Short mmCIF file of C-alpha atoms in Angstrom, two decimals:
data_model
loop_
_atom_site.label_atom_id
_atom_site.label_comp_id
_atom_site.label_asym_id
_atom_site.label_seq_id
_atom_site.Cartn_x
_atom_site.Cartn_y
_atom_site.Cartn_z
CA MET A 848 41.06 138.77 25.58
CA ARG A 849 39.27 138.44 29.06
CA HIS A 850 38.79 134.85 30.24
CA ASP A 851 34.97 135.34 30.50
CA THR A 852 34.84 136.84 27.05
CA LEU A 853 36.58 133.80 25.72
CA ILE A 854 34.40 131.39 27.57
CA GLU A 855 31.26 133.26 26.11
CA ARG A 856 32.55 132.97 22.63
CA VAL A 857 33.13 129.14 23.12
CA HIS A 858 29.47 128.91 24.24
CA GLU A 859 28.36 130.78 21.25
CA ILE A 860 30.32 128.43 18.83
CA GLU A 861 28.76 125.56 20.69
CA ARG A 862 25.18 126.97 20.29
CA VAL A 863 25.68 127.63 16.64
CA ALA A 864 27.18 124.26 15.97
CA GLU A 865 24.06 122.64 17.82
CA LYS A 866 21.70 124.79 15.52
CA TYR A 867 23.54 123.35 12.43
CA HIS A 868 23.33 119.93 13.66
CA LEU A 869 19.62 120.18 14.43
CA LEU A 870 19.11 121.56 10.84
CA GLU A 871 21.03 118.71 9.38
CA THR A 872 18.95 116.14 11.44
CA ARG A 873 15.70 117.36 10.35
CA ILE A 874 16.45 117.96 6.57
CA LEU A 875 18.66 115.21 5.42
CA GLY A 876 15.93 112.76 5.13
CA VAL A 877 13.90 114.84 3.09
CA LEU A 878 14.12 113.81 -0.73
CA ASN A 879 11.31 115.79 -2.51
CA PHE A 880 11.04 119.36 -3.35
CA ARG A 881 7.77 120.01 -1.78
CA ASP A 882 8.89 118.98 1.74
CA PHE A 883 12.42 120.30 1.34
CA PHE A 884 11.41 123.91 0.93
CA GLN A 885 8.73 123.75 3.67
CA VAL A 886 11.14 122.17 6.20
CA LEU A 887 13.97 124.59 5.22
CA HIS A 888 11.58 127.48 5.66
CA GLU A 889 10.43 126.31 9.04
CA GLN A 890 13.61 125.09 10.45
CA ILE A 891 15.63 128.05 9.30
CA GLY A 892 13.15 130.49 10.60
CA ASP A 893 12.79 128.60 14.11
CA ILE A 894 16.28 127.76 14.79
CA PHE A 895 17.89 131.08 13.58
CA GLY A 896 15.06 133.31 14.65
CA VAL A 897 14.61 134.78 11.16
CA PRO A 898 10.90 135.77 10.61
CA HIS A 899 11.11 135.58 6.69
CA VAL A 900 12.91 132.70 4.93
CA TRP A 901 12.37 131.85 1.25
CA PHE A 902 14.25 130.47 -1.71
CA SER A 903 14.94 131.96 -5.29
CA LEU A 904 15.93 129.71 -8.06
CA ILE A 905 17.32 130.82 -11.33
CA ARG A 906 14.97 129.76 -14.24
CA ASP A 907 16.54 127.08 -16.41
CA GLU A 908 19.28 126.00 -14.01
CA GLU A 909 19.60 122.38 -12.84
CA ALA A 910 17.72 122.67 -9.44
CA ALA A 911 14.80 124.68 -11.10
CA ALA A 912 14.28 122.00 -13.95
CA PRO A 913 12.22 119.43 -11.72
CA LEU A 914 9.92 122.36 -10.63
CA GLN A 915 9.46 123.66 -14.02
CA ARG A 916 8.32 120.24 -15.18
CA ALA A 917 5.27 120.57 -13.02
CA ALA A 918 3.32 123.73 -11.96
CA LEU A 919 4.29 125.09 -8.50
CA SER A 920 1.70 124.27 -6.12
CA SER A 921 0.18 127.17 -4.08
CA LYS A 922 2.05 125.68 -0.93
CA LEU A 923 5.39 125.84 -2.75
CA ARG A 924 4.91 129.27 -3.94
CA ARG A 925 5.03 130.54 -0.33
CA TYR A 926 8.54 129.31 -0.14
CA LEU A 927 10.24 130.05 -3.47
CA ASN A 928 10.02 131.77 -6.69
CA LEU A 929 11.71 131.52 -10.13
CA VAL A 930 14.02 134.30 -11.32
CA GLU A 931 15.27 135.09 -14.70
CA PRO A 932 19.18 134.81 -15.05
CA GLU A 933 19.75 138.29 -16.14
CA SER A 934 17.53 139.69 -13.36
CA PHE A 935 19.16 137.53 -10.72
CA GLY A 936 22.79 138.29 -11.84
CA LYS A 937 22.10 142.11 -11.39
CA LEU A 938 21.29 141.52 -7.78
CA ILE A 939 24.23 139.27 -6.66
CA ARG A 940 27.57 139.58 -8.38
CA ARG A 941 29.70 137.77 -6.00
CA THR A 942 28.62 134.16 -5.98
CA ASP A 943 31.06 133.10 -3.07
CA LYS A 944 29.61 135.53 -0.57
CA PRO A 945 26.36 136.44 1.12
CA LEU A 946 24.92 139.82 0.05
CA LEU A 947 23.78 141.90 2.94
CA GLU A 948 21.42 145.04 2.48
CA ASN A 949 19.61 147.40 4.74
CA GLU A 950 19.21 150.53 2.68
CA ASN A 951 18.35 150.25 -1.02
CA LEU A 952 15.86 147.28 -0.77
CA ALA A 953 13.59 148.14 -3.81
CA PRO A 954 15.50 146.19 -6.39
CA TYR A 955 15.14 143.03 -4.07
CA LEU A 956 11.40 143.10 -3.96
CA MET A 957 11.33 140.93 -7.23
CA LEU A 958 12.69 138.01 -5.16
CA LEU A 959 9.64 137.90 -3.13
CA PRO A 960 7.40 134.85 -3.64
CA GLU A 961 4.46 135.55 -5.81
CA SER A 962 1.95 134.51 -2.92
CA GLU A 963 3.67 136.20 -0.31
CA ARG A 964 3.98 140.07 0.27
CA PHE A 965 5.68 141.56 3.37
CA SER A 966 7.86 144.40 4.34
CA PHE A 967 11.30 144.13 5.63
CA LYS A 968 14.24 146.47 6.38
CA SER A 969 17.26 144.23 6.05
CA LEU A 970 17.88 141.18 3.75
CA ALA A 971 20.63 138.64 3.44
CA MET A 972 20.84 136.65 0.00
CA VAL A 973 22.89 133.52 0.68
CA PRO A 974 24.30 132.08 -2.82
CA VAL A 975 23.37 128.45 -3.22
CA SER A 976 25.26 126.25 -5.75
CA ILE A 977 25.16 122.89 -7.28
CA ASN A 978 28.38 121.29 -8.46
CA GLY A 979 29.91 124.76 -8.60
CA THR A 980 27.28 126.33 -10.50
CA LEU A 981 25.09 129.12 -9.02
CA VAL A 982 21.32 127.99 -9.06
CA GLY A 983 19.83 130.53 -6.73
CA SER A 984 19.76 132.06 -3.20
CA LEU A 985 18.43 131.42 0.22
CA ASN A 986 16.87 134.67 1.28
CA LEU A 987 16.50 135.79 4.87
CA ALA A 988 14.64 139.10 5.76
CA ASP A 989 14.02 140.89 8.82
CA PRO A 990 11.97 143.88 9.88
CA SER A 991 14.83 145.45 11.68
CA PRO A 992 17.60 147.32 9.58
CA ARG A 993 20.11 146.15 12.16
CA ARG A 994 19.71 142.47 11.53
CA PHE A 995 21.52 142.21 8.23
CA HIS A 996 23.78 145.11 7.76
CA PRO A 997 26.83 145.43 5.46
CA GLY A 998 28.95 145.27 8.50
CA TYR A 999 27.17 141.98 9.81
CA ASN A 1000 29.70 138.93 10.28
CA ALA A 1001 28.53 136.66 7.58
CA VAL A 1002 30.54 133.61 8.70
CA HIS A 1003 27.62 131.79 9.80
CA LEU A 1004 25.81 132.49 6.57
CA GLU A 1005 28.59 131.18 4.52
CA ARG A 1006 28.61 128.00 6.38
CA LEU A 1007 24.78 127.91 5.82
CA ALA A 1008 25.24 128.29 2.21
CA VAL A 1009 27.50 125.22 2.09
CA LYS A 1010 25.01 123.19 4.17
CA VAL A 1011 22.03 124.30 1.99
CA SER A 1012 23.93 123.57 -1.20
CA LEU A 1013 24.47 120.12 -0.20
CA PHE A 1014 20.87 119.63 0.84
CA LEU A 1015 19.51 120.95 -2.38
CA SER A 1016 22.13 118.93 -4.57
CA ASN A 1017 20.84 115.67 -2.70
CA VAL A 1018 17.11 116.64 -3.29
CA THR A 1019 17.66 117.52 -6.97
CA ALA A 1020 19.50 114.39 -7.78
CA HIS A 1021 16.80 112.35 -6.03
CA GLU A 1022 13.88 114.18 -7.87
CA ASN A 1023 15.76 113.71 -11.25
CA LEU A 1024 16.13 109.97 -10.63
CA GLN A 1025 12.52 109.69 -9.79
CA TYR A 1026 11.43 111.64 -13.02
CA LEU A 1027 13.76 109.51 -15.27
CA ALA A 1028 12.28 106.44 -13.87
CA TYR A 1029 8.96 107.23 -15.44
CA HIS A 1030 9.81 109.55 -18.36
CA ASP A 1031 11.62 109.28 -21.57
CA PRO A 1032 14.78 111.51 -21.41
CA LEU A 1033 14.66 112.75 -24.91
CA THR A 1034 10.93 113.78 -25.34
CA GLU A 1035 10.12 114.08 -21.78
CA LEU A 1036 6.87 112.07 -22.29
CA HIS A 1037 6.04 109.19 -20.01
CA ASN A 1038 7.97 105.95 -20.69
CA ARG A 1039 6.78 102.41 -21.14
CA ARG A 1040 6.88 101.73 -17.36
CA ALA A 1041 4.53 104.67 -16.58
CA MET A 1042 2.26 103.77 -19.37
CA GLU A 1043 1.78 100.06 -18.33
CA GLN A 1044 1.17 101.02 -14.62
CA THR A 1045 -1.61 103.70 -15.65
CA LEU A 1046 -2.98 101.26 -18.31
CA GLU A 1047 -3.59 98.50 -15.71
CA ARG A 1048 -5.25 100.97 -13.47
CA GLU A 1049 -7.54 102.60 -15.99
CA PHE A 1050 -8.27 99.31 -17.69
CA SER A 1051 -9.49 97.87 -14.35
CA ARG A 1052 -11.64 100.95 -13.70
CA ALA A 1053 -13.10 100.66 -17.20
CA GLN A 1054 -14.06 97.16 -16.57
CA ARG A 1055 -15.46 97.93 -12.99
CA TYR A 1056 -17.77 100.76 -14.35
CA ASN A 1057 -18.30 99.60 -17.85
CA SER A 1058 -16.67 102.83 -19.02
CA GLN A 1059 -15.01 103.91 -22.23
CA LEU A 1060 -11.32 103.45 -22.58
CA SER A 1061 -9.36 103.66 -25.72
CA LEU A 1062 -5.67 103.19 -26.68
CA ALA A 1063 -3.81 104.34 -29.84
CA PHE A 1064 -0.67 102.88 -30.84
CA ILE A 1065 1.30 105.06 -33.13
CA ASP A 1066 4.15 104.59 -35.40
CA LEU A 1067 6.25 107.23 -37.42
CA ASP A 1068 6.62 106.25 -41.12
CA LEU A 1069 9.98 106.77 -42.74
CA PHE A 1070 11.78 107.47 -39.70
CA LYS A 1071 14.78 105.44 -40.80
CA GLN A 1072 15.03 107.49 -43.94
CA VAL A 1073 15.03 110.60 -41.86
CA ASN A 1074 18.10 109.43 -39.72
CA ASP A 1075 19.79 108.18 -42.74
CA THR A 1076 19.30 111.25 -44.87
CA TYR A 1077 19.58 114.14 -42.37
CA GLY A 1078 21.19 112.43 -39.40
CA HIS A 1079 20.14 111.36 -35.89
CA ASP A 1080 20.06 114.83 -34.49
CA CYS A 1081 17.39 115.55 -37.00
CA GLY A 1082 15.69 112.29 -35.99
CA ASP A 1083 15.82 113.33 -32.33
CA ALA A 1084 14.29 116.61 -33.16
CA LEU A 1085 11.50 114.87 -35.22
CA LEU A 1086 10.56 112.73 -32.12
CA LYS A 1087 10.28 115.80 -30.03
CA TYR A 1088 8.36 117.61 -32.52
CA ILE A 1089 5.88 114.63 -32.55
CA ALA A 1090 5.80 114.54 -28.81
CA GLU A 1091 5.13 118.09 -28.47
CA GLY A 1092 2.40 118.21 -31.08
CA MET A 1093 0.52 115.20 -29.62
CA THR A 1094 0.62 116.66 -26.20
CA GLU A 1095 -0.78 120.01 -27.35
CA MET A 1096 -3.71 118.13 -29.20
CA SER A 1097 -4.45 115.84 -26.24
CA ARG A 1098 -6.56 116.51 -23.09
CA GLN A 1099 -5.09 116.72 -19.45
CA SER A 1100 -6.50 113.41 -18.74
CA ASP A 1101 -4.93 111.78 -21.66
CA MET A 1102 -1.52 110.00 -21.45
CA VAL A 1103 1.04 110.49 -24.16
CA THR A 1104 3.88 107.84 -24.03
CA ARG A 1105 7.13 107.25 -26.04
CA LEU A 1106 7.15 103.39 -26.06
CA ALA A 1107 10.41 102.96 -27.77
CA GLY A 1108 12.31 104.13 -30.81
CA ASP A 1109 9.69 105.84 -33.02
CA GLU A 1110 6.62 104.22 -31.43
CA PHE A 1111 4.23 106.15 -29.23
CA VAL A 1112 1.00 105.19 -27.32
CA LEU A 1113 -1.76 107.47 -26.48
CA LEU A 1114 -4.07 106.28 -23.59
CA LEU A 1115 -7.58 107.90 -23.85
CA PRO A 1116 -9.79 107.38 -20.68
CA GLU A 1117 -13.61 108.00 -21.03
CA THR A 1118 -13.06 107.88 -24.83
CA GLY A 1119 -14.86 105.60 -27.24
CA LYS A 1120 -13.10 103.98 -30.27
CA ALA A 1121 -14.79 106.09 -32.81
CA GLN A 1122 -14.03 109.47 -30.98
CA ALA A 1123 -10.49 108.29 -30.59
CA THR A 1124 -10.05 107.32 -34.25
CA ILE A 1125 -11.29 110.89 -35.17
CA LEU A 1126 -8.75 112.47 -32.87
CA LEU A 1127 -5.99 110.38 -34.22
CA GLN A 1128 -6.95 111.17 -37.86
CA ARG A 1129 -6.97 114.80 -36.85
CA MET A 1130 -3.48 114.51 -35.39
CA SER A 1131 -2.34 112.61 -38.47
CA ASP A 1132 -3.64 115.27 -40.89
CA LEU A 1133 -2.28 118.12 -39.02
CA PHE A 1134 1.29 116.70 -38.92
CA ALA A 1135 0.97 115.95 -42.55
CA GLU A 1136 0.11 119.59 -43.13
CA GLN A 1137 2.72 120.97 -40.90
CA PRO A 1138 6.29 119.35 -41.71
CA MET A 1139 9.16 119.99 -39.45
CA SER A 1140 11.64 122.80 -40.39
CA TRP A 1141 15.32 121.32 -40.12
CA ASN A 1142 18.22 123.49 -41.53
CA GLY A 1143 16.08 125.25 -44.18
CA GLU A 1144 14.34 122.07 -45.28
CA GLU A 1145 10.98 120.64 -44.56
CA ILE A 1146 10.90 117.17 -43.04
CA ALA A 1147 7.62 115.29 -43.91
CA VAL A 1148 5.81 113.79 -40.95
CA ARG A 1149 3.52 110.74 -41.42
CA LEU A 1150 1.98 108.70 -38.92
CA SER A 1151 0.38 105.22 -39.03
CA PHE A 1152 -1.99 104.43 -36.05
CA GLY A 1153 -4.08 101.78 -34.71
CA VAL A 1154 -7.04 102.13 -32.20
CA ALA A 1155 -8.49 99.49 -29.70
CA SER A 1156 -11.27 99.98 -27.13
CA ALA A 1157 -11.63 98.20 -23.78
CA LEU A 1158 -15.20 97.55 -24.59
CA GLU A 1159 -14.36 95.27 -27.67
CA ASP A 1160 -15.26 91.71 -27.28
CA THR A 1161 -11.82 90.41 -27.91
CA VAL A 1162 -10.15 92.53 -25.42
CA ASP A 1163 -9.82 90.86 -21.91
CA SER A 1164 -6.96 92.64 -20.41
CA ALA A 1165 -4.77 95.69 -20.54
CA ALA A 1166 -2.00 93.79 -22.45
CA GLY A 1167 -4.63 92.54 -24.95
CA LEU A 1168 -5.96 96.09 -25.52
CA MET A 1169 -2.43 97.31 -26.25
CA LYS A 1170 -1.75 94.23 -28.42
CA LEU A 1171 -4.79 94.73 -30.63
CA ALA A 1172 -4.00 98.47 -31.26
CA ASP A 1173 -0.54 97.41 -32.17
CA GLU A 1174 -1.83 94.76 -34.63
CA ARG A 1175 -4.09 97.44 -36.26
CA VAL A 1176 -1.11 99.74 -36.84
CA TYR A 1177 0.92 96.95 -38.92
CA GLN A 1178 -2.19 95.94 -40.72
CA LYS A 1179 -2.44 99.59 -41.86
CA LYS A 1180 1.22 99.60 -42.72
CA ARG A 1181 0.97 96.39 -44.74
CA ALA A 1182 -2.00 97.47 -46.60
CA ARG A 1183 -0.32 100.84 -47.46
CA ARG A 1184 2.74 98.83 -48.75
CA GLY A 1185 0.47 96.51 -50.77
CA ASP A 1186 -1.22 99.64 -52.43
CA GLY A 1187 2.23 101.03 -53.34
#
């Protein structure tokens, strides 16, 4: 090898190393999906001179879970899309090597983000994994068929796959921790911490503007008997059944919370006590009419609830509103036991 050729190769290695260092510097501090995909899109495009850069994530895989819990914003749709596992598997079979294609590109059009449609003549699919599991691909496309051809030296792309996998793993872990800080892991409803913060804010707003705000405290009857008779798996399924049903029957502005055990709270802004009571009675009746199926048996669902309003004379704080609703639940339960 000629001396000047060797020197040029050394310089090329240094330039590539500098590019990766720049990428790491700009992305390691990003800890949320929204900024991560935008920065990755911009930095890889600029640093490596690729006109089209985006992400494909396999639906239901670990990295896609935080995205599927919330609707993808129009901005995020520019940088990524979700792909079904079977469809993705047909495109990339070797998960340890980038795929390079510049001829039969039609099958890869399904990877394009919904809000982005552009033409390209060559494509590199760089597999991305988290903890050894394939979760998607980083896609780079170019209008030139010579950019990513099957004979292209993919060493740099393999290195990029490792870097991006580490970045994505970091962001996913942070997003999941943030989610669990404010959500119940079983039902995926908001937890007590999230509810109390929202309740304080909504109560202050209701007082300031003299507006309606109601809170319902909900208790699942006979839950212990369900666990004792059918097992805790059935009990968990019942809690999820209740959570899904209440969410479906609530408005987007309402807040459904699993407080603890078999206790739930429904926070209803701009809703008076009478209107809230009608809603809760409708929920209770619907659950009673639609028992949960479990291993060929029907599990009866019966709720007790208490409703309180921020405009009641005895309520002077957010905690007082919740306490009054809680007291009314147990008044109902005691009365029911007395009737029995």
